[in-house]
Coordinates of C-alpha atoms and ligand atoms in Angstrom, one line a residue:
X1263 CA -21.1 16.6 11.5
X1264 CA -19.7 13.1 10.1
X1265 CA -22.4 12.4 7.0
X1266 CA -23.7 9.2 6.6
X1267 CA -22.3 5.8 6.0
X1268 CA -22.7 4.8 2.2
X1269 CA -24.7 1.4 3.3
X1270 CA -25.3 0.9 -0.1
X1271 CA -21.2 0.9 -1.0
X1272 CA -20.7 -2.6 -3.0
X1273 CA -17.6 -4.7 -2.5
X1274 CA -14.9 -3.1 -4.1
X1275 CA -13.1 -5.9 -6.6
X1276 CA -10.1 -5.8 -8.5
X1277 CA -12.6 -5.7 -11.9
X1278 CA -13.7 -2.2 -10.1
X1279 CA -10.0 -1.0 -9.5
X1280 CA -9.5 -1.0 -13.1
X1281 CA -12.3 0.5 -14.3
X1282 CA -11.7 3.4 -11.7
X1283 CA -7.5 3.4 -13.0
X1284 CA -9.5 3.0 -16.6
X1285 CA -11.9 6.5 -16.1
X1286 CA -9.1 8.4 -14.4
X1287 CA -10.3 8.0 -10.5
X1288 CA -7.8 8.3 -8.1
X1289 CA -7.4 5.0 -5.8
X1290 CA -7.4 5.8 -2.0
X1291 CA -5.9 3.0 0.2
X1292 CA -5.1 3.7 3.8
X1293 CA -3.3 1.2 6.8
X1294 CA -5.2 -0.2 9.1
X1295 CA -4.0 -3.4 11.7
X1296 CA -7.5 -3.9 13.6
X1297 CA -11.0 -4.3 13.3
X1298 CA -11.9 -1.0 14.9
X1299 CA -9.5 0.7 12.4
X1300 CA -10.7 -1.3 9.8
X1301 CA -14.3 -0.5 9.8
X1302 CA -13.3 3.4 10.5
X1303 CA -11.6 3.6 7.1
X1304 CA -13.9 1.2 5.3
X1305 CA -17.2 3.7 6.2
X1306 CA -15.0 6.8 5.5
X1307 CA -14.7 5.3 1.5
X1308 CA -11.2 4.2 0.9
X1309 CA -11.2 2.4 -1.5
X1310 CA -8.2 0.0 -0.5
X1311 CA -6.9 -1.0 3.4
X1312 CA -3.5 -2.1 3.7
X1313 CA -2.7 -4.7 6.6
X1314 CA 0.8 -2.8 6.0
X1315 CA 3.9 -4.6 8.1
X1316 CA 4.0 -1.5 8.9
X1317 CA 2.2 -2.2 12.2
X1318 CA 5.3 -3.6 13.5
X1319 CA 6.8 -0.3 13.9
X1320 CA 2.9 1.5 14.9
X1321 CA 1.2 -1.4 17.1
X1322 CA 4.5 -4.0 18.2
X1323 CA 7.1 -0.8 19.4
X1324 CA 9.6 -2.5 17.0
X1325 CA 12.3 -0.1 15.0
X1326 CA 11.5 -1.9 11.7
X1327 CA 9.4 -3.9 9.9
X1328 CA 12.2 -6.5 10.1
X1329 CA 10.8 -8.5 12.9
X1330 CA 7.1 -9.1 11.7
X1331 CA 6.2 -12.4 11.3
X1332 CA 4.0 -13.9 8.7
X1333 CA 1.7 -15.3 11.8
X1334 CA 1.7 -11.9 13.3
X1335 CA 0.3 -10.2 9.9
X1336 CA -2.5 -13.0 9.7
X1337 CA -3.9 -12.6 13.0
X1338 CA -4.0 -9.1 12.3
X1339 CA -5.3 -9.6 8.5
X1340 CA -8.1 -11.8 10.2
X1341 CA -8.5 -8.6 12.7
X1342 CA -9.3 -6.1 9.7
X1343 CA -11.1 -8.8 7.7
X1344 CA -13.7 -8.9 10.5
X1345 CA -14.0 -4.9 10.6
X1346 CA -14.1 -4.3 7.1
X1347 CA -17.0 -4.6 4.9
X1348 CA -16.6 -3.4 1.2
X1349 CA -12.5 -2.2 1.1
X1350 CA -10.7 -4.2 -1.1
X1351 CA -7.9 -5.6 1.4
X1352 CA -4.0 -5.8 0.8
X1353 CA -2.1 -8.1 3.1
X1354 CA 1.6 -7.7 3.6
X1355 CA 3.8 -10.6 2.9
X1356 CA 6.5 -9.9 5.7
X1357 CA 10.2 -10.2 5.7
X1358 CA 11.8 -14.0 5.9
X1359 CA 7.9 -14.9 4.2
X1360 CA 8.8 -15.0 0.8
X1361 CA 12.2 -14.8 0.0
X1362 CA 13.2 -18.2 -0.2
X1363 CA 11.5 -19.6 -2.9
X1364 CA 8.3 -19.3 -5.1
X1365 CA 6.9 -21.9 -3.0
X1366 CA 7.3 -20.2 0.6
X1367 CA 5.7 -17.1 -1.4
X1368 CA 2.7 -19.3 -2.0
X1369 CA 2.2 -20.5 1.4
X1370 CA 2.4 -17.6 3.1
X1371 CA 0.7 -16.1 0.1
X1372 CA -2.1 -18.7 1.1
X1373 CA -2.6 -18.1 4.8
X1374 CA -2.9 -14.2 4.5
X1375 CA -5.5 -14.5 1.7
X1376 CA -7.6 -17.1 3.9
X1377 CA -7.0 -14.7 6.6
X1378 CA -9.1 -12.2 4.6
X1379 CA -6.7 -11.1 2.4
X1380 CA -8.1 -10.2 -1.2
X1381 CA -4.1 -9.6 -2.4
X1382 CA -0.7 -9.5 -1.3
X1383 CA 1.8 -7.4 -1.0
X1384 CA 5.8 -7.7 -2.0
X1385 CA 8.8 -6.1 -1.5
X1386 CA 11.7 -5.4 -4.4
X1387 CA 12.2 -5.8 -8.0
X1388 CA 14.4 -8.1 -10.2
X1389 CA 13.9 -11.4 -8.5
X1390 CA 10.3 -10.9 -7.4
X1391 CA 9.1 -10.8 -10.7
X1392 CA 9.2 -14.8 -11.0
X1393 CA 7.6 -15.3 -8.0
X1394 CA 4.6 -12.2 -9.2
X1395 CA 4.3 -15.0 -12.0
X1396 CA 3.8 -18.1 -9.5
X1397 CA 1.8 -15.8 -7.6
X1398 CA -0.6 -14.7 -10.0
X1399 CA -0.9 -17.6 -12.1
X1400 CA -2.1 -19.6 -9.0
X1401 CA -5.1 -16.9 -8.9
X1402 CA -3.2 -14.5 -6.1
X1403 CA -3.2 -11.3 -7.0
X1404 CA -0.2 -9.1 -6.7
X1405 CA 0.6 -5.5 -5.6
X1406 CA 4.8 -5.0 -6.2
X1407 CA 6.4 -2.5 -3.8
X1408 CA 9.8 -0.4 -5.2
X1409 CA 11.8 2.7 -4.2
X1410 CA 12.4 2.8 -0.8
X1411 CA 11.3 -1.2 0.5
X1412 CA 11.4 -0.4 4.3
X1413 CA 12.0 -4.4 5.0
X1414 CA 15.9 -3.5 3.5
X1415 CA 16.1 -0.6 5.6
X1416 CA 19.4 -2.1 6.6
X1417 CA 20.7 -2.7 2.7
X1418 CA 19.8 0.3 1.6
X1419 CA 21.4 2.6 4.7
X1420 CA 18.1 4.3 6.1
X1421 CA 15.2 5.3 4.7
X1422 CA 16.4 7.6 2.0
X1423 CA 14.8 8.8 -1.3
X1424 CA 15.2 6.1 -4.0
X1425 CA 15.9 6.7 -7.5
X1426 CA 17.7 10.0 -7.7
X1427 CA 19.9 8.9 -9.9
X1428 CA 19.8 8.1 -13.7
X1429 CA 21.0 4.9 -13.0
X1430 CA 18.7 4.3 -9.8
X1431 CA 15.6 5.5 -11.8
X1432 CA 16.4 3.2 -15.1
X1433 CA 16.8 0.7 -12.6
X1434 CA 13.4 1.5 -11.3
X1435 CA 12.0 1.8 -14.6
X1436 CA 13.1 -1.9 -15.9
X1437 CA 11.9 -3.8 -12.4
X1438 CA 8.4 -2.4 -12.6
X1439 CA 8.2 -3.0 -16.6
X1440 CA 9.5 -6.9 -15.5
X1441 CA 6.6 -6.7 -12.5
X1442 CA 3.7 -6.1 -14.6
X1443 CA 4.7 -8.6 -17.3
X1444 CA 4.7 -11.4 -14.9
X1445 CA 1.4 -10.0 -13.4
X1446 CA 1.3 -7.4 -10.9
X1447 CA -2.0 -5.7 -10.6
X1448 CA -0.9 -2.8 -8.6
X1449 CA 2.5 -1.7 -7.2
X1450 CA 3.2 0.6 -4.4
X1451 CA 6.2 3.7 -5.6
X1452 CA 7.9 4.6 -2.3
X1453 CA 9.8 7.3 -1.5
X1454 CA 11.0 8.7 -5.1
X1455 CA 11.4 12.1 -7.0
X1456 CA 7.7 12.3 -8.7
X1457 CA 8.9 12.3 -12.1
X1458 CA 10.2 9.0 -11.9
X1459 CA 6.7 7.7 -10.5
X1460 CA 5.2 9.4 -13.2
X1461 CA 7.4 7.5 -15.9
X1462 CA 7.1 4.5 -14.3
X1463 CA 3.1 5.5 -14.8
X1464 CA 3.5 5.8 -18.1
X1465 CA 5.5 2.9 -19.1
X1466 CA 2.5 0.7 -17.5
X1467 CA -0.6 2.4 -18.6
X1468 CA -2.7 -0.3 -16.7
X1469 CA -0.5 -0.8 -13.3
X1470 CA -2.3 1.1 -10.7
X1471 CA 0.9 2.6 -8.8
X1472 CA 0.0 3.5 -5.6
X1473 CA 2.3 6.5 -4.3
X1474 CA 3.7 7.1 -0.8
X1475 CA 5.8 10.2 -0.8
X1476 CA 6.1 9.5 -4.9
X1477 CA 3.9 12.8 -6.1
X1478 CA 0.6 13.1 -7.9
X1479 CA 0.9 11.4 -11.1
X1480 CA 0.0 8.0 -9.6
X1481 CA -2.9 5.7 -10.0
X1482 CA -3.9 6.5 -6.2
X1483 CA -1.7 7.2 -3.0
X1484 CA -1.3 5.5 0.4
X1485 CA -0.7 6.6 3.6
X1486 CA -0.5 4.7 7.1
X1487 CA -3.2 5.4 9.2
X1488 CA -1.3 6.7 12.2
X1489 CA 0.6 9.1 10.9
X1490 CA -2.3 10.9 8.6
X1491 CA -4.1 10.9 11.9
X1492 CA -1.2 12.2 13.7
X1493 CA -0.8 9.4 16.3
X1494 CA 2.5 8.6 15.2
X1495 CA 5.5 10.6 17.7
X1496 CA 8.5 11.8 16.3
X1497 CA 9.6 13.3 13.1
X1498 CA 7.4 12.2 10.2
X1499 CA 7.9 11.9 6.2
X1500 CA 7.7 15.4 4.3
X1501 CA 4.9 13.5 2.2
X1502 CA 2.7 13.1 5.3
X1503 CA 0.0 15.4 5.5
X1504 CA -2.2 15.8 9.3
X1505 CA -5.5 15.2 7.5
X1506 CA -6.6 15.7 11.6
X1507 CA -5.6 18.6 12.1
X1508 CA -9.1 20.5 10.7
X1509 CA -10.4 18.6 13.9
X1510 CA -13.6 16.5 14.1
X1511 CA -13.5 12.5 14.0
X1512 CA -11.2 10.6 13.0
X1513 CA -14.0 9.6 10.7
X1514 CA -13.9 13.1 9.5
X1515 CA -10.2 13.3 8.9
X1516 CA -10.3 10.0 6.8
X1517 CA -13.2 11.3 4.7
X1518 CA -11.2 14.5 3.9
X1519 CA -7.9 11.9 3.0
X1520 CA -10.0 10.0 0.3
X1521 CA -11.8 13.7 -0.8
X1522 CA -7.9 15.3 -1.4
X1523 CA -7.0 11.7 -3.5
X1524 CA -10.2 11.6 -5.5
X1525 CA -9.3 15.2 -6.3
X1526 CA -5.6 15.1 -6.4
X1527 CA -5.6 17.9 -4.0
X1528 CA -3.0 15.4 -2.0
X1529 CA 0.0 15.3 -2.5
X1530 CA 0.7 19.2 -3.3
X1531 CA 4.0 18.9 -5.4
X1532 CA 5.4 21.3 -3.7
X1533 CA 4.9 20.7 0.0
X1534 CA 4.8 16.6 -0.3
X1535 CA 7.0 15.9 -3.5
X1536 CA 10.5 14.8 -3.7
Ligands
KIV1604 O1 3.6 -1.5 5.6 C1 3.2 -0.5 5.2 O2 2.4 0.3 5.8 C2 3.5 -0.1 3.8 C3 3.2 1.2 3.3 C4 4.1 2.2 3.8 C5 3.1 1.3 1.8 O3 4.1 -0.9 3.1

């Protein structure tokens, strides 16, 4: 039987993030693109919901993430916003929203955190990091995304593993050292071999990196919704795990996600890890 909702579950805050990454408590963030969704996760304990541009691809029918709009993600950051009640709540900057200049960043910046937003979300190293600074300094806080950034699919050939390389992991290394100095709070590893997550780890001792197919060494991990729920058709990720597939609610399957981060039982190196 699904236990009890925690009713007495405060607001999770960015103060409470880092005092969990302080004690050693694994972060669990999950997707979610509705108010139904959002509410699901948000009594199940994650910790974090993503508003991940991801729905393009799980609720639009598009390929990519390319044709998002930053419109689309704040009628749907408003959607989760409404659902939610104590996750803290990541909104996705989209692709063409924050490219051209620190300014754009700002605005768009702007209308997903007065959609509900309580931080957003940014694609790529290198040039970012000035516009992390702008960000952050205008009281937005940041979550950085590198290794495989699906809104280059197209740059970088498919969605392949990132970093393999010495080269490709120093490279790594160096962007996410330049993101926290100009302010990121958290920053999504995608897509990597797990020791390069891990150093990336241990050069930031205060980043909380979030890990999608990046092994166990991370801050917390992230997963979208469908696919840990096994909605999504097709061939999915090696890192995905059916957390459904025990049966129950969908309730049920969520609770056992956030149970397998808080113990690091997910990922299992050698199943999930790259
Ligand atoms: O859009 C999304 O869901 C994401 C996750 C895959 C991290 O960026």
């Amino acid at each position: 039987m699904t236990p009890p909702v925690d009713s007495t579950r405060k607001p999770v805050t960015l103060h409470r993030l880092r005092e969990m990454h302080a004690q050693g408590e694994k972060i669990a963030m999950l997707t979610a693109y509705d108010a139904t969704f959002a509410r699901l996760v948000d009594d199940a304990g994650v910790d974090c919901i993503l508003v991940g541009d991801s729905l393009g691809m799980l609720v639009q029918g598009h390929g990519s993430t390319v044709p998002v709009s930053i419109d689309e993600m704040v009628y749907h950051t408003r959607c989760v916003a409404r659902g939610n009640r104590t996750a803290w709540v990541v909104g996705d900057l989209p692709f063409g929203s924050y490219q051209e200049s620190r300014e754009q960043a700002l605005r768009s910046s702007v209308a997903l955190m007065q959609a509900g937003a309580h931080m957003v979300k940014l694609e790529g190293g290198g040039w970012t990091a000035d516009t992390v600074h702008f960000l952050t300094e205008r009281g937005i806080p940041v979550c950085a995304h590198l290794g495989l950034t699906p809104q280059s699919v197209h740059a970088l050939g498919g969605y392949r593993i990132q970093g393999r390389d010495q080269a490709g992991a120093d490279t790594m290394r160096r962007h996410a050292k330049e993101l926290t100095e100009a302010g990121a709070a958290m920053l999504v590893l995608e897509l990597m071999p797990s020791a390069v997550a891990a150093q990336v780890q241990a050069d930031n001792p205060g980043l909380m990196t979030i890990g999608i197919g990046a092994g166990r060494a991370t801050a917390g991990q992230v997963l979208v919704l469908h696919d840990m729920l096994n909605f999504t058709r097709g061939k999915l990720p090696r890192f995905v795990r059916n957390f459904a597939a025990d049966g129950g609610s969908a309730e049920d399957a969520v609770r056992r996600y956030v149970a397998a981060v808080k113990d690091a039982s997910f990922p299992d190196e050698a199943v999930h890890g790259y």
